[in-house]
Structure formats: structure tokens, C-alpha cells
Amino acid sequence: MALLASCVVWMPSPAVAFGTIDGGGQNREHERITRAAMACPAGAESDGDCFEPKSLDQLAGHGKSFGAVGAPDRTEVSVPAAHCDDADYLDGSYPRTRAQASGSLLDCVNHLRGRFREAVDIAADLLDDQGELVGAEVDLGTDCVLDPGSEQRAKCKTVEAFGRALHGTQDFYSHSNWADAADPSRAIGADNPPGLNLPAPSAVLDLRGTSAPAVPAALSTGCFVLRDRVPGVEACEGRITHAGLNKDNGLIDPSTGSTTEPTTPRGKVGDNFAKAVAGAIVETRHQWQDLRAALEAGYGRQKASLMICALTHDDPLNDCRRRSPATVVVVISIGLIGLVGAGFLLFRMRRQA
């Protein structure tokens, strides 16, 4: 959630998640995390694990474009489930129960599961009835438009749905205490909740699943209102707040994922900002692996391979069609005909000799 913005014009509002723009305390953190996780090495063709430059631009954003991962900061800025907010809990005397906090966290997980399933479903439109790529559906002659009403290309719509899921999973590491540590110089409390110091990926973010995930007893995300502060006010009075828990902002190297200059209070404690970013990078890669697995489970290995190629390659029609079943059959047939012909010619030559 950071600033309510469009790709051309933006208006300031409180920074409330990994950043999406340059300015207002943000450093395009979502874009940089996504690039560190998903970019192919310079000049390398994608093998399905990474995204080539133009395709990565659509997922991560570039210039003034938010990219798919930044889309929730345009249209879901006030939806807590899109950013894993409001799942706060502290053992002892606290305004919310563990069950209430877990319910809010499940709202987030279910919201992201919906986006994940949306990506899997839309991917079907990348192929025609014969299992071949549809040129108009994978073309990137122009950037994707983050507007479901006007964007029709299946590649863009699939990438956007997946990017929206990634946004929430990345925010989970900034907005929760999953990977961080409390300030050791202060007592544990609502303004200094305990840190779990757990690794990524998180089993809580099982977007392929359908059941409620197991939630650690001390897991918390921050309560958020527009007047976000410590101590909390309005609905967040007496509660762990986003302002007190987030590790949203700092500098991230988009190539290596290394971090410097954290700016939020919780992010400045130890290496909390670095842990949040590292967790988000690992989770991003994990979710891409899970999406690939979901495509294979839903469409079969051959079609899924073609879909994955189309999503990750900048020129799918030239780079991926050779991988389609029909093309493979043709190539093998031509090869076999050539071998038979060469054998027959060699036989004739030996007979004549």
C-alpha cells in the first residue's frame, strides 16, 4: 500500500508497505525485490526459472509503471487482505484473541489464493484449441495495461494476477514478525512485539492449498489505519501497529537483493530489513515454482511448458513454438525422413560400387 498512484500521476498518502515508487520515502522496493528474485542473467535466454527483460518489466514494473506486483497499490490500497494487514496478536492481555488474528491472516491467504488461481485459469487463453500459442495473446509490442477493463492479452492478465499474489506475499515479510527480531533494548509489548526469526518460504503462504494454514502462536502483522503511528490510535489503540512493525523501506540492489539504509524503526533493529527483503525474494521464487507446478497439474506437462515459456520469454512466437507438441512431431518426422533418405542414398551408392 504505499502511495495512491497511477502510472502518470500520483498523490501522496502514508507509506504502508514495501514501496512502489521513487519518492515519499519509497525506493520501488517491490520492483527491486521482484527483479532480484526473477530476472534472467544479462543476455541469457529464460529456461523457465527467470523472466527475460521485457516480460520482467511487466511483472516488476519500470519507469513510471507499477508493474503487476505494484497493482494492489493502485486499486487495493485500502484492502487489508491484499497486504496481510490487521492480523495482530500479543500473548497476555490484548484487545484481540489469537483466533481473531488468525482469521484476519486467513483472509489475506484466501485473497492471495484467489489471485493465484486467477493466474492459473487465465493462462488457458495463451493457447488455442490445438495447444498452440495465440500470437495476439502473448504479444508485448506495448506494455501491459493494469486495467482489467481494457487489457485483453492473456499474458498480461496472467502476469497481473500473479503479480497481485506476489505483492501480498512480499508484504507478509515486511508487515509481520515472521522473519524479524524485537528490539533487545526494550521490553516486549505492543510497541515492541516479539520476533519469530523464521526462514522463508513460509508454510502460511500456501497459495496452492485450500485448508487453513497452521499459524505460530506469536505471529502478528500490524494493525493499520490512515493515522498509522505508535502507540496506535482509533481502531488500532492498544494494538501492535503497522508503524511499529513494518520493515517497508530502504535501499535494495535489484541484481543481488543486498540491502542498505533501512528507514523504519523496526527495520533498523539488527538486520530486520535485510531479513524481510531476503524472505520476500525467496518467497517470490517459491511462488513462481508453485505456479509452474499448478499449470502442469491443471493442463499437463506439454501445455504447461509452452505456457511457462510464453510468460517468461519476450518473443514467445519464435522462442516457444518449437516446444509445442505439434512442432516437435514435425521436426522429428523431418529428421527421420532425412535419415531414411540418407540411408537409402548410401545403400544405392554402395550397390553401384
PDB file of C-alpha atoms in Angstrom, residues 88-101 189-190 223 232 234-241:
ATOM      1  CA  ASP A  88      -2.142  -8.569  15.112  1.00  0.00           C
ATOM      2  CA  TYR A  89      -1.887 -10.501  18.350  1.00  0.00           C
ATOM      3  CA  LEU A  90       0.195 -10.435  21.543  1.00  0.00           C
ATOM      4  CA  ASP A  91       0.150 -13.032  24.275  1.00  0.00           C
ATOM      5  CA  GLY A  92      -1.409 -11.808  27.519  1.00  0.00           C
ATOM      6  CA  SER A  93      -3.935  -9.015  27.997  1.00  0.00           C
ATOM      7  CA  TYR A  94      -4.624  -7.861  24.432  1.00  0.00           C
ATOM      8  CA  PRO A  95      -7.675  -6.400  22.617  1.00  0.00           C
ATOM      9  CA  ARG A  96      -7.842  -9.326  20.155  1.00  0.00           C
ATOM     10  CA  THR A  97      -7.748 -13.094  20.512  1.00  0.00           C
ATOM     11  CA  ARG A  98      -5.439 -15.431  18.673  1.00  0.00           C
ATOM     12  CA  ALA A  99      -8.447 -16.741  16.758  1.00  0.00           C
ATOM     13  CA  GLN A 100      -9.379 -13.248  15.566  1.00  0.00           C
ATOM     14  CA  ALA A 101      -5.825 -12.541  14.442  1.00  0.00           C
ATOM     15  CA  GLY A 189       4.901  -5.197  24.282  1.00  0.00           C
ATOM     16  CA  ALA A 190       2.546  -3.770  21.694  1.00  0.00           C
ATOM     17  CA  CYS A 223      -2.956  -3.024  12.595  1.00  0.00           C
ATOM     18  CA  GLY A 232      -1.889   3.079  17.983  1.00  0.00           C
ATOM     19  CA  GLU A 234      -8.527   4.867  16.573  1.00  0.00           C
ATOM     20  CA  ALA A 235      -9.187   1.185  15.764  1.00  0.00           C
ATOM     21  CA  CYS A 236      -5.518   0.404  16.463  1.00  0.00           C
ATOM     22  CA  GLU A 237      -5.450   1.838  20.001  1.00  0.00           C
ATOM     23  CA  GLY A 238      -3.630  -0.549  22.351  1.00  0.00           C
ATOM     24  CA  ARG A 239      -2.648  -2.816  19.434  1.00  0.00           C
ATOM     25  CA  ILE A 240       0.504  -3.682  17.509  1.00  0.00           C
ATOM     26  CA  THR A 241       0.544  -1.211  14.642  1.00  0.00           C
TER      27      THR A 241
END
